[in-house]
CSV table of C-alpha atoms and ligand atoms in Angstrom, one decimal:
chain,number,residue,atom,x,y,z
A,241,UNK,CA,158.7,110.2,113.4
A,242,UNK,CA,157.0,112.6,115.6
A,243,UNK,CA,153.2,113.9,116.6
A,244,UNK,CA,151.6,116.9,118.3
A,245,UNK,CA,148.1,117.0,120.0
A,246,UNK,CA,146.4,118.9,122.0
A,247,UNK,CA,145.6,116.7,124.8
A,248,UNK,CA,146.6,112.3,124.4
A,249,UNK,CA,144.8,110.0,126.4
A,250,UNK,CA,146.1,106.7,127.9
A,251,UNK,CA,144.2,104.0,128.3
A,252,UNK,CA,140.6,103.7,126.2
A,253,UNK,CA,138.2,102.1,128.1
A,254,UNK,CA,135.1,103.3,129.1
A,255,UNK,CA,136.5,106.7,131.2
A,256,UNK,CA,138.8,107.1,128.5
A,257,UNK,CA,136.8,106.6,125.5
A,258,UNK,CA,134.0,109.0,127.7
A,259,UNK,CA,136.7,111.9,127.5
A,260,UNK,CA,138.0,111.4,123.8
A,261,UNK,CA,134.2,111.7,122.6
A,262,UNK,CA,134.0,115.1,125.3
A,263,UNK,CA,137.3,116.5,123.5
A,264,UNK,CA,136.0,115.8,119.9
A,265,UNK,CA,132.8,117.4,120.5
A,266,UNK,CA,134.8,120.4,121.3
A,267,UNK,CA,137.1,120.3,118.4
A,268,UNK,CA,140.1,119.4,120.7
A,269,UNK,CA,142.8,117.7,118.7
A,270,UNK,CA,142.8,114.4,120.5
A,271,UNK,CA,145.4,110.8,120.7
A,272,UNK,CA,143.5,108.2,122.6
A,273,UNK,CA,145.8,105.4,122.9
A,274,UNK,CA,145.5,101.7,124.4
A,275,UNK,CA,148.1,98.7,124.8
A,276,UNK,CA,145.3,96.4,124.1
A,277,UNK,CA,143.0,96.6,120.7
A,278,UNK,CA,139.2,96.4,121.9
A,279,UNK,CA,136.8,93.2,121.3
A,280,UNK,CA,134.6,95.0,118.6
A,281,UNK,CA,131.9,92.5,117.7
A,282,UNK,CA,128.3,92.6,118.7
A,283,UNK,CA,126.5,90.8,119.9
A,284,UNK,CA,128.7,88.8,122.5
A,285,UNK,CA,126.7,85.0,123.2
A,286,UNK,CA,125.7,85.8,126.1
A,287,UNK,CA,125.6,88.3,128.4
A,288,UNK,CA,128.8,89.9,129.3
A,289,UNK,CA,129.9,89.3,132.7
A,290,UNK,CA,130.9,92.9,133.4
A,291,UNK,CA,128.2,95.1,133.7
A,292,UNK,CA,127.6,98.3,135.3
A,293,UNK,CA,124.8,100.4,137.0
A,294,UNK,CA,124.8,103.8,135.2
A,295,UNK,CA,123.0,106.8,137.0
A,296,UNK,CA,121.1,109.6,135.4
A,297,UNK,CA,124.1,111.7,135.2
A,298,UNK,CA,126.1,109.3,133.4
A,299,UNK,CA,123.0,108.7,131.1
A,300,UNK,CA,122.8,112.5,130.7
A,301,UNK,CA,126.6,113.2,129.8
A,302,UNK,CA,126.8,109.9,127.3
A,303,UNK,CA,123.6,111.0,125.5
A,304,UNK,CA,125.7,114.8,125.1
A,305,UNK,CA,128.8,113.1,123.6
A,306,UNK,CA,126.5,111.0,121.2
A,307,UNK,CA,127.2,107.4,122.6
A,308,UNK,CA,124.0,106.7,124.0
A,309,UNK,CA,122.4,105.8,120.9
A,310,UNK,CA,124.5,103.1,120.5
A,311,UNK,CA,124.2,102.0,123.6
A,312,UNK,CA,120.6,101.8,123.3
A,313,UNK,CA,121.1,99.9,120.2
A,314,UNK,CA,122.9,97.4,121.5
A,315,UNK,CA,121.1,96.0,124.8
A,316,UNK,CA,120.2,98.4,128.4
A,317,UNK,CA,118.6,97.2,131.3
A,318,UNK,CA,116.6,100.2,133.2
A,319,UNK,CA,115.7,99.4,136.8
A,320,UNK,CA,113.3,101.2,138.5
A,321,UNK,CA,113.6,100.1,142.0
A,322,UNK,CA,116.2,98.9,144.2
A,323,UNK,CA,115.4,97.0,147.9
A,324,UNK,CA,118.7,96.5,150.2
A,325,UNK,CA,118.0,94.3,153.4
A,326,UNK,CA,120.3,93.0,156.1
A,327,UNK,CA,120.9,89.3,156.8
A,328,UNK,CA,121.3,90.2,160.5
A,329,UNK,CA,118.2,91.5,161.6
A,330,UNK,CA,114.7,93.3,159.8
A,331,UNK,CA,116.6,96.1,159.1
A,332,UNK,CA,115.7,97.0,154.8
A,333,UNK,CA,114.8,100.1,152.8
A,334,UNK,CA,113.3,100.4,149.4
A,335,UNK,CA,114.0,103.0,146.4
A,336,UNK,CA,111.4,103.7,143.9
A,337,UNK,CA,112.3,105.7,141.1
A,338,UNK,CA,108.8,107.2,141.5
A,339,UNK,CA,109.6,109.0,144.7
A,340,UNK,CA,111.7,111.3,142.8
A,341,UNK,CA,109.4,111.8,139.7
A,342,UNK,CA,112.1,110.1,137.7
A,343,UNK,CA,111.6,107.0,134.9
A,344,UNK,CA,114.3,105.1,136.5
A,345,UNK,CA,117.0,104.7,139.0
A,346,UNK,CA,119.7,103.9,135.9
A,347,UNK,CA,120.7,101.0,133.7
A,348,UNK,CA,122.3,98.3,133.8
A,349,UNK,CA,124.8,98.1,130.9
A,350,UNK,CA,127.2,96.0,129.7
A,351,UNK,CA,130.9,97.2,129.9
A,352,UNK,CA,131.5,96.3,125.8
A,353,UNK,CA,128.8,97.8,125.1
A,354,UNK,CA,129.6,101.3,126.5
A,355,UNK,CA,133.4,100.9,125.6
A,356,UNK,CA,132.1,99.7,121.5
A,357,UNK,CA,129.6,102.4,121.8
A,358,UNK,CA,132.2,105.6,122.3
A,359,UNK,CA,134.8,103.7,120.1
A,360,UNK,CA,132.1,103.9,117.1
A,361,UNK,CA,131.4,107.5,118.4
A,362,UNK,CA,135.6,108.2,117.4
A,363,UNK,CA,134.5,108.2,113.8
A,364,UNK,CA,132.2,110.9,114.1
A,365,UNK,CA,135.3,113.3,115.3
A,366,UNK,CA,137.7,114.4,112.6
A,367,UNK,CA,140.0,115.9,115.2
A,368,UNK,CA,139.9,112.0,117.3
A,369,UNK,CA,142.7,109.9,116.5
A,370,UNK,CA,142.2,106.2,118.4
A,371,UNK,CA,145.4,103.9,117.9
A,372,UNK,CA,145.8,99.9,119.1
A,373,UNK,CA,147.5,98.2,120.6
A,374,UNK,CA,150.0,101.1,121.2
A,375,UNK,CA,152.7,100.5,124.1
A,376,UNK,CA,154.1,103.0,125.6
A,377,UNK,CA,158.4,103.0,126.3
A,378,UNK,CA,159.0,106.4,127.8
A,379,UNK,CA,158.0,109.8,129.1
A,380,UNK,CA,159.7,113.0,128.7
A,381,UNK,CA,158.7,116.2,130.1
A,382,UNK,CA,159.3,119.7,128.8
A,383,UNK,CA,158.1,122.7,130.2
A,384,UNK,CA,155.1,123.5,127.2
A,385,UNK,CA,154.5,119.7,126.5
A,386,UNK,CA,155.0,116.2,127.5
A,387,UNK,CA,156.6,113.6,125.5
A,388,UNK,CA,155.8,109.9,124.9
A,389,UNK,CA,157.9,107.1,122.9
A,390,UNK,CA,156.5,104.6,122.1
A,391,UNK,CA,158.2,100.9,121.6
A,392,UNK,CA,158.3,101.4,117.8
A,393,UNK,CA,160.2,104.3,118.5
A,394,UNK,CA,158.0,106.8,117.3
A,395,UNK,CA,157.7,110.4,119.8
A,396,UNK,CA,154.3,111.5,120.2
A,397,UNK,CA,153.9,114.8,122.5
A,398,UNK,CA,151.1,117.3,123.8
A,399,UNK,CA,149.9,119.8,125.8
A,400,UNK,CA,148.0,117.6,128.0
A,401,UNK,CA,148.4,113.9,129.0
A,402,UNK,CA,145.4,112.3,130.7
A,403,UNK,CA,145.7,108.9,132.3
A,404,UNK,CA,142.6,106.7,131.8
A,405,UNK,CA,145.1,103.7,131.8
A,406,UNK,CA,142.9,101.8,135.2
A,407,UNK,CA,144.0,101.3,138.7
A,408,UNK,CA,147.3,100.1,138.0
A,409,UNK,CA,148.1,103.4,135.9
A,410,UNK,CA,151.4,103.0,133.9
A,411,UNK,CA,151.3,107.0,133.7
A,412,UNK,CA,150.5,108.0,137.6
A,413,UNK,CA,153.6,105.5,138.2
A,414,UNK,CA,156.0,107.4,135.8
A,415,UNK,CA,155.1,110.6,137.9
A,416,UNK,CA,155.7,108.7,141.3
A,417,UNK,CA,152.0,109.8,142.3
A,418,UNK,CA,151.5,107.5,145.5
A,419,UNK,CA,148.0,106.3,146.1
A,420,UNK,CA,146.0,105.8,150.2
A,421,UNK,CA,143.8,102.9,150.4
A,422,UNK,CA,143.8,99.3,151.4
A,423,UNK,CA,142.8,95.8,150.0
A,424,UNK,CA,139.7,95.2,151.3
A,425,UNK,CA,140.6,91.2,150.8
A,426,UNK,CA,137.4,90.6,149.3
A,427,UNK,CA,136.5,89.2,145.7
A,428,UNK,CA,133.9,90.4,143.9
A,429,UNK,CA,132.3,87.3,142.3
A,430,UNK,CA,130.3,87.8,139.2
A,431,UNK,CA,127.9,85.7,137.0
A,432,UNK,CA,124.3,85.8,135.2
A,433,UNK,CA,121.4,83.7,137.0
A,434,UNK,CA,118.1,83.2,136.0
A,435,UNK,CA,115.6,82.7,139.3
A,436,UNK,CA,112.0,81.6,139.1
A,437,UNK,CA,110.0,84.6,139.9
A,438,UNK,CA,112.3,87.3,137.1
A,439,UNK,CA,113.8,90.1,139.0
A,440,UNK,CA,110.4,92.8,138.9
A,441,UNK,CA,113.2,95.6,137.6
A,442,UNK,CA,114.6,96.0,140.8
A,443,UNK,CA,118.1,95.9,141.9
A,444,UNK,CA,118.6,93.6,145.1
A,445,UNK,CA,121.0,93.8,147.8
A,446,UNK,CA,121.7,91.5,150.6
A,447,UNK,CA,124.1,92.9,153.2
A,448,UNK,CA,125.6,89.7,154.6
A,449,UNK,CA,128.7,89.8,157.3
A,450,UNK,CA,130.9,88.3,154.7
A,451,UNK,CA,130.2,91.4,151.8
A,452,UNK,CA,126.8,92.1,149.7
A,453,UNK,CA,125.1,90.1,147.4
A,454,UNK,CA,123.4,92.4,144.6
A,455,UNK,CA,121.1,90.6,141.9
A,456,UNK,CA,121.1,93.3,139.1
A,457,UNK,CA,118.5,92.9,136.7
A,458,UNK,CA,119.2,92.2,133.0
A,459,UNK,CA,116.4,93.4,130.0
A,460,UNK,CA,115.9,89.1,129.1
A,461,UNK,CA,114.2,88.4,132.8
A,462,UNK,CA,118.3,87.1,134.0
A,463,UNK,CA,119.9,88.7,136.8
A,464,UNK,CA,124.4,89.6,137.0
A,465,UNK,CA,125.3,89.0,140.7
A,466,UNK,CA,128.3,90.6,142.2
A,467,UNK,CA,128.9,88.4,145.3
A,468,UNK,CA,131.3,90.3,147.1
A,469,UNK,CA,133.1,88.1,149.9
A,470,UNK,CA,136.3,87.2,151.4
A,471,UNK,CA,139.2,86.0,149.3
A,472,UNK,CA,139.5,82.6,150.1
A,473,UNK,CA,135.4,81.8,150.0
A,474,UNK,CA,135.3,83.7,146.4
A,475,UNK,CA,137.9,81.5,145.0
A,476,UNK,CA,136.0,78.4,147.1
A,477,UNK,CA,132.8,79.5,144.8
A,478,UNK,CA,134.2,79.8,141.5
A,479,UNK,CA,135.6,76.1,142.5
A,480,UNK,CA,131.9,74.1,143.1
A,481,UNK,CA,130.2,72.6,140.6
A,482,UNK,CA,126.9,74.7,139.6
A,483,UNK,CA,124.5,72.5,141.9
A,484,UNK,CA,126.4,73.3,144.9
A,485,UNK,CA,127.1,76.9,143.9
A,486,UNK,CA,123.8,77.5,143.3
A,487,UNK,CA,123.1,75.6,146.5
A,488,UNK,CA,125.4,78.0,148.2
A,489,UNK,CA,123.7,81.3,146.1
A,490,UNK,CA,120.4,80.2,147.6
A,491,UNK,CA,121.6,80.6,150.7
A,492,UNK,CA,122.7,83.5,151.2
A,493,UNK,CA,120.4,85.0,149.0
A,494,UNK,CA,117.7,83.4,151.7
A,495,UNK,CA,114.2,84.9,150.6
A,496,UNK,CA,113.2,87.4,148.0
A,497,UNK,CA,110.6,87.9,145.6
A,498,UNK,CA,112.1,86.3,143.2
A,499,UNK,CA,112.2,83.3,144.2
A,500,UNK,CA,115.1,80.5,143.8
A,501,UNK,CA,117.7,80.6,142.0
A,502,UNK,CA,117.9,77.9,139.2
A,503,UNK,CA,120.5,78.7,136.8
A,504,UNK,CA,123.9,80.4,136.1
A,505,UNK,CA,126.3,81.0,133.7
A,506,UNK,CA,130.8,81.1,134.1
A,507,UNK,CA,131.4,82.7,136.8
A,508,UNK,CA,134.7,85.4,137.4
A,509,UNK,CA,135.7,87.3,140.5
A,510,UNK,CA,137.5,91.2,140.7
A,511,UNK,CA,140.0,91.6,143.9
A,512,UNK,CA,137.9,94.6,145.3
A,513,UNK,CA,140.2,97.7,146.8
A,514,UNK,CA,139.9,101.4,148.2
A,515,UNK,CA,142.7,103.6,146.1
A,516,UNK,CA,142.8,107.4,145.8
A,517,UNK,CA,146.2,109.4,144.2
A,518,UNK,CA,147.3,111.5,146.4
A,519,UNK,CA,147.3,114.1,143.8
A,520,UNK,CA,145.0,113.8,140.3
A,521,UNK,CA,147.4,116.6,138.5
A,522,UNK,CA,151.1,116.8,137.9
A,523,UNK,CA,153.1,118.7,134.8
A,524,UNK,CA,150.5,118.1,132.0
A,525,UNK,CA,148.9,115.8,133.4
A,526,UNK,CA,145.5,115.1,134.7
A,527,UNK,CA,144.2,111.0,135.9
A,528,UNK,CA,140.9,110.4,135.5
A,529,UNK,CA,138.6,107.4,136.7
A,530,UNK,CA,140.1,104.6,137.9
A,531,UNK,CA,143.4,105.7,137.6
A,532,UNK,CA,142.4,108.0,140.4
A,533,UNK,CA,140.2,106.5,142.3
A,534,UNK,CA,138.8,102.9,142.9
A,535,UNK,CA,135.7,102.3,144.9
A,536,UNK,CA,134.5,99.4,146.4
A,537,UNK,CA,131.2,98.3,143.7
A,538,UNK,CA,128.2,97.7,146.6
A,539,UNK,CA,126.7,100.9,145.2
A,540,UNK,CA,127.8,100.7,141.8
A,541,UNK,CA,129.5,104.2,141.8
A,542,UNK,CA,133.2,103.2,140.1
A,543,UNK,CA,132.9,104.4,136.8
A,544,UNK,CA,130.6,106.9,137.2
A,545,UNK,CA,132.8,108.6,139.4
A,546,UNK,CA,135.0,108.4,136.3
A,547,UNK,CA,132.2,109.7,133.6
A,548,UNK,CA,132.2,112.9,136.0
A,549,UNK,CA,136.0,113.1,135.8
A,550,UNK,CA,135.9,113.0,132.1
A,551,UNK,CA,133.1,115.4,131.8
A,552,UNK,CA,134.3,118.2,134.3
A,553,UNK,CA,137.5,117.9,132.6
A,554,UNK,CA,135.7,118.0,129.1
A,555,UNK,CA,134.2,121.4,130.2
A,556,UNK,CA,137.2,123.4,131.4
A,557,UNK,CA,139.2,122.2,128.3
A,558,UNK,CA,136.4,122.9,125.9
A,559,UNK,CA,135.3,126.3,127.9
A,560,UNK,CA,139.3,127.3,127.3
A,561,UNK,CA,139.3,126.6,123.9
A,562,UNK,CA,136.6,128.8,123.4
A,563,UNK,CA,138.2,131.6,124.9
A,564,UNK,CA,141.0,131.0,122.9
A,565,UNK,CA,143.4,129.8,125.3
A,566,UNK,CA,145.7,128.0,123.3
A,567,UNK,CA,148.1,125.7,126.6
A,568,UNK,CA,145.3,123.2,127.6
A,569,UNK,CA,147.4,121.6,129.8
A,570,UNK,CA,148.0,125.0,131.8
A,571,UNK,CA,148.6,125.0,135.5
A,572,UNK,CA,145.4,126.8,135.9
A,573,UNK,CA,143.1,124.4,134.5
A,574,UNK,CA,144.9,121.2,135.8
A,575,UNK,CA,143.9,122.7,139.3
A,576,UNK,CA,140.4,123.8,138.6
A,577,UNK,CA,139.8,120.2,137.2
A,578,UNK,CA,141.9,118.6,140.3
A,579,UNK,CA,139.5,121.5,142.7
A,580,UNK,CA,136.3,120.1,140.9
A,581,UNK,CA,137.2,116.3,141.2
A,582,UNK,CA,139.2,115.5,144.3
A,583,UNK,CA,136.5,116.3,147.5
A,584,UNK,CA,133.7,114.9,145.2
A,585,UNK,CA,135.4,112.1,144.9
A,586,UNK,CA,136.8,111.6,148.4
A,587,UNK,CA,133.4,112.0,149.8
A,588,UNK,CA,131.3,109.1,147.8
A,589,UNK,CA,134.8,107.1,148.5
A,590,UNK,CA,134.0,107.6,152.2
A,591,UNK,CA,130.6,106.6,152.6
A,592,UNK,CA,131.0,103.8,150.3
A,593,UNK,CA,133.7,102.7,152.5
A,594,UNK,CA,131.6,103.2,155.8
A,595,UNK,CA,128.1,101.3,154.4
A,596,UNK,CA,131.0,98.9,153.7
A,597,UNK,CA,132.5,98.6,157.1
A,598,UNK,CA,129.1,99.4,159.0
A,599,UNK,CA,127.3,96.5,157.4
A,600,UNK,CA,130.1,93.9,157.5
A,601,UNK,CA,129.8,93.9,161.2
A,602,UNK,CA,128.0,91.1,163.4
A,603,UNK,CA,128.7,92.6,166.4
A,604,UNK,CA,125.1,93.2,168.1
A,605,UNK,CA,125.4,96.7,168.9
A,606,UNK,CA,126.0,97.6,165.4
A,607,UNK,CA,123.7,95.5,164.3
A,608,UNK,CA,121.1,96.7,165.9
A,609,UNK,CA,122.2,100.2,165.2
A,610,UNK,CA,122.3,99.6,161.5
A,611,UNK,CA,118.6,98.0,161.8
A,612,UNK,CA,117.0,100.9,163.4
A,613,UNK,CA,118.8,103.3,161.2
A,614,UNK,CA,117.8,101.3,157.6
A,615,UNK,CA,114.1,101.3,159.4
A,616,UNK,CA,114.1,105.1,160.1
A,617,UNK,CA,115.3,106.3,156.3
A,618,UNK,CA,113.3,104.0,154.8
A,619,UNK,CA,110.2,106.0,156.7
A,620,UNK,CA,111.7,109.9,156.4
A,621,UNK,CA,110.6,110.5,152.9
A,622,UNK,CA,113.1,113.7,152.9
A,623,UNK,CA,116.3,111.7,153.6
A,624,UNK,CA,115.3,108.9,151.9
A,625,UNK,CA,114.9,110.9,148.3
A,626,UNK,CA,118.5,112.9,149.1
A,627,UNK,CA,120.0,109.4,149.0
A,628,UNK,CA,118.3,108.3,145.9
A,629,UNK,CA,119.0,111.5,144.3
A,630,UNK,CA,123.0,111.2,145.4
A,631,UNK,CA,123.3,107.4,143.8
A,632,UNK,CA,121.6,108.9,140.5
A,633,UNK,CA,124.1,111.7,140.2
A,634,UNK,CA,121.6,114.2,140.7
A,635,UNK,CA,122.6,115.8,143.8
A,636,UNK,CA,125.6,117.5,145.4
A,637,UNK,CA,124.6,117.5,148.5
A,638,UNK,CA,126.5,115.3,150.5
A,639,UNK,CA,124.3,112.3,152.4
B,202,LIG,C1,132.9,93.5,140.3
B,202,LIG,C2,132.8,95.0,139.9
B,202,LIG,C3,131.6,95.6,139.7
B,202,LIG,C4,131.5,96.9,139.3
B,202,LIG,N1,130.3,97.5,139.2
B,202,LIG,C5,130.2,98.8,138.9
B,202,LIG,C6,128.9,99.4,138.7
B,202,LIG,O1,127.8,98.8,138.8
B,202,LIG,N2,128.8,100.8,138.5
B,202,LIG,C7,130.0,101.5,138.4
B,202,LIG,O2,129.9,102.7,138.2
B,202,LIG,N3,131.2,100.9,138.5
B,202,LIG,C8,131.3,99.6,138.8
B,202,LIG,N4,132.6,99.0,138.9
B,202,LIG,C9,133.8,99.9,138.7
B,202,LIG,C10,134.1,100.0,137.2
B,202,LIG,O3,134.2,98.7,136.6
B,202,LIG,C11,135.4,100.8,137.0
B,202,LIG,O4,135.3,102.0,137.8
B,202,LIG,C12,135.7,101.1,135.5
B,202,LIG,O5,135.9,99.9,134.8
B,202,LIG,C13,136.9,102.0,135.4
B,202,LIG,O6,137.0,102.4,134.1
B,202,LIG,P1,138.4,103.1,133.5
B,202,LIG,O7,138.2,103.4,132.1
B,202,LIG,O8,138.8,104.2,134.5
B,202,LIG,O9,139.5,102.0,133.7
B,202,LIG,P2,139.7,100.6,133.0
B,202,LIG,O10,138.3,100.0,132.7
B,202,LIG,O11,140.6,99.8,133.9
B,202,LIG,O12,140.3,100.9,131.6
B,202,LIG,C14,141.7,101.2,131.5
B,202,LIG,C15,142.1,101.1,130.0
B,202,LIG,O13,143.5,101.5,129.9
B,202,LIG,C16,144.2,100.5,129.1
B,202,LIG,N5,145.6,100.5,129.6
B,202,LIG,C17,146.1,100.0,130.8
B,202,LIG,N6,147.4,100.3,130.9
B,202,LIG,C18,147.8,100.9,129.8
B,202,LIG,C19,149.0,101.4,129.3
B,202,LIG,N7,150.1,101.3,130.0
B,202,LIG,N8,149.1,102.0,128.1
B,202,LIG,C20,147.9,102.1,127.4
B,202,LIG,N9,146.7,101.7,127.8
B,202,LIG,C21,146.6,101.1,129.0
B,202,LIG,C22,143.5,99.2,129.4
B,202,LIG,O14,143.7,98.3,128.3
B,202,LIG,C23,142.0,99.7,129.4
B,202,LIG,O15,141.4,99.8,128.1
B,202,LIG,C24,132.7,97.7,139.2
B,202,LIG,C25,133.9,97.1,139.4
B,202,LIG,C26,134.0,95.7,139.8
B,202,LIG,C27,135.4,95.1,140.0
């Protein structure tokens, strides 16, 4: 038995799913494939414990593909301010969505929901095929498609492969794409708290020598923490019982508006790495999100990053198919995309990486450097709205 698409995507989670709602909208003939069949009910009892912050830009691009709505539906939590502080030092600086004439800085949202959300948003696409749990045997590439066989034996081929298939890409490996980057032998520890005071729709951030501590607010008044820290502490957390962790939480989380911290739910922790492919293009193929790049979360940029993969490569491919270019897994394209992605991405991926480095430093000097500089942009009203304007997605410009 055998197949043909246009373009077959691998791996549908959230990046994934993102581009096979793009490629429908445009009529592209489209495989979206996964090894694992999706958790599809809603509502989850509780909370789920992956969440992400989702800029403007994302906002923007899911509302043109049609997913939004359902993400709405199910359950967002907008933020309107975020306030990051050292532990070492006075050193703090405070976002207000207001300063930029905008609603809101993003929403926090809960992975399922955006993953259920495009899944649902399949149906609406005649030309979307989405099949689970598919494994994936083989590739074979010819020079006007690319071949994949499954385990069932079945050969299904396109123009165009794109790997969503997450950090450990299956597909990047079968084209001996090498990735830079370096563990950064840190956990990131996550779990919904409630504290006494609620969380006033502001995101908070504790820069502690260890990693950051960021309370992101949830729509019920509850707050998911990603506690990012070394290895062996994070796995000492997820040990204590939930007196001492919250004990522990209190701690570190010293003094904030909103106040203690009194309760929390299970609790998991993510290995946290830099990774970038050393190329994002190969024959017919493109990687997008995490299969090309992973970032460290402090400023909640990781699958963004991705949504802006997806949607630049939803433009060229759509724009081609309008001018009636038939190969949409042409060399042409594959580098305008790889053009498009690769600085953008590299840049956010280094100052991510710097904050990271600069602020998980107790040596005085730097300290005091990092003080006197989180002081000074939180008073130059010009610098201070280029950097809210980059987290939302709504700039260019590099900070
Ligand atoms: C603690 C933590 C907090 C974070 N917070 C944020 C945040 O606030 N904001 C933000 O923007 N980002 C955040 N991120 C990053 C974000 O979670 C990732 O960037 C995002 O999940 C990547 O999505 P993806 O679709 O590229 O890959 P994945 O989510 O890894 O999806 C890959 C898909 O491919 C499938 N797959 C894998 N292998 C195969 C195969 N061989 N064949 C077929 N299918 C396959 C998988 O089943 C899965 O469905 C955070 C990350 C962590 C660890």
């Amino acid at each position: 038995m055998s197949k043909s698409y246009d373009v077959i995507i691998v791996g549908g989670g959230m990046v994934g799913g993102a581009l096979a709602c793009g490629l429908g909208k445009a009529g592209i003939n489209t495989l979206v494939l996964d090894a694992v069949s999706p958790v599809m009910d809603w509502p989850p009892k509780d909370y789920e414990l992956r969440v992400s912050a989702i800029t403007a830009k994302s906002q923007h691009f899911l509302e043109a593909i049609g997913a939004w709505s359902g993400i709405s539906k199910r359950r967002l939590s907008p933020f309107r301010e975020m306030h990051v502080w050292d532990a070492q030092g006075k050193g703090e600086i405070h976002f207000d969505s207001a300063e930029v004439g905008a609603p809101t800085l993003g929403n926090i949202i809960e992975n399922l929901a955006i993953q259920q959300s495009l899944i649902d948003q399949f149906e609406q696409y005649d030309c979307v095929e989405y099949r689970h749990p598919l494994r994936i045997k083989a590739l074979h590439l010819e020079t006007d498609h690319a071949e994949l066989e499954t385990s069932e034996g079945e050969t299904l081929s396109a123009r165009l492969l794109a790997g969503a298939d997450g950090a450990r890409s299956w597909l990047r490996s079968q084209f001996d794409i090498e990735t830079i980057g370096w563990s950064y032998h840190q956990k990131g520890l996550v779990c919904v708290v409630s504290t006494e005071q609620g969380h006033h729709e502001t995101a908070w951030q504790r820069f502690l020598p260890t990693g950051p501590l960021a309370f992101l607010p949830l729509a019920d008044g509850r707050c998911s923490i990603v506690w990012s820290t070394t290895e062996e502490e994070a796995n000492r957390l997820l040990g204590l019982n939930e007196t001492d962790f919250l004990n522990e939480l209190n701690e570190a989380l010293h003094e904030s508006p909103m106040g203690k911290v009194i309760g929390c739910g299970k609790r998991a922790a993510f290995p946290l790495r830099l990774q970038h492919s050393t190329r994002y293009i190969d024959h017919r193929l493109a990687l997008v999100g995490d299969a090309a790049h992973t970032i460290h979360p402090l400023a909640g940029q990781g699958v963004n990053l991705g949504f802006a993969d997806a949607e630049e490569l939803t433009t060229l491919l759509s724009t081609a198919k309008l001018d009636g270019i038939k190969d949409l897994g042409n060399k042409v394209l594959l580098r305008q995309y790889e053009r498009a992605r690769k600085g953008e991405n590299l840049g956010m991926m280094g100052v991510m990486d710097g904050f990271k480095r600069l602020f998980s430093n107790d040596q005085a000097a730097l300290s005091g450097l990092r003080n006197f500089g989180l002081g000074l942009t939180n008073k130059a009203g010009p610098v201070k709205n280029l950097i809210m304007r980059k987290a939302m997605g709504l700039d260019r410009a590099s900070v």
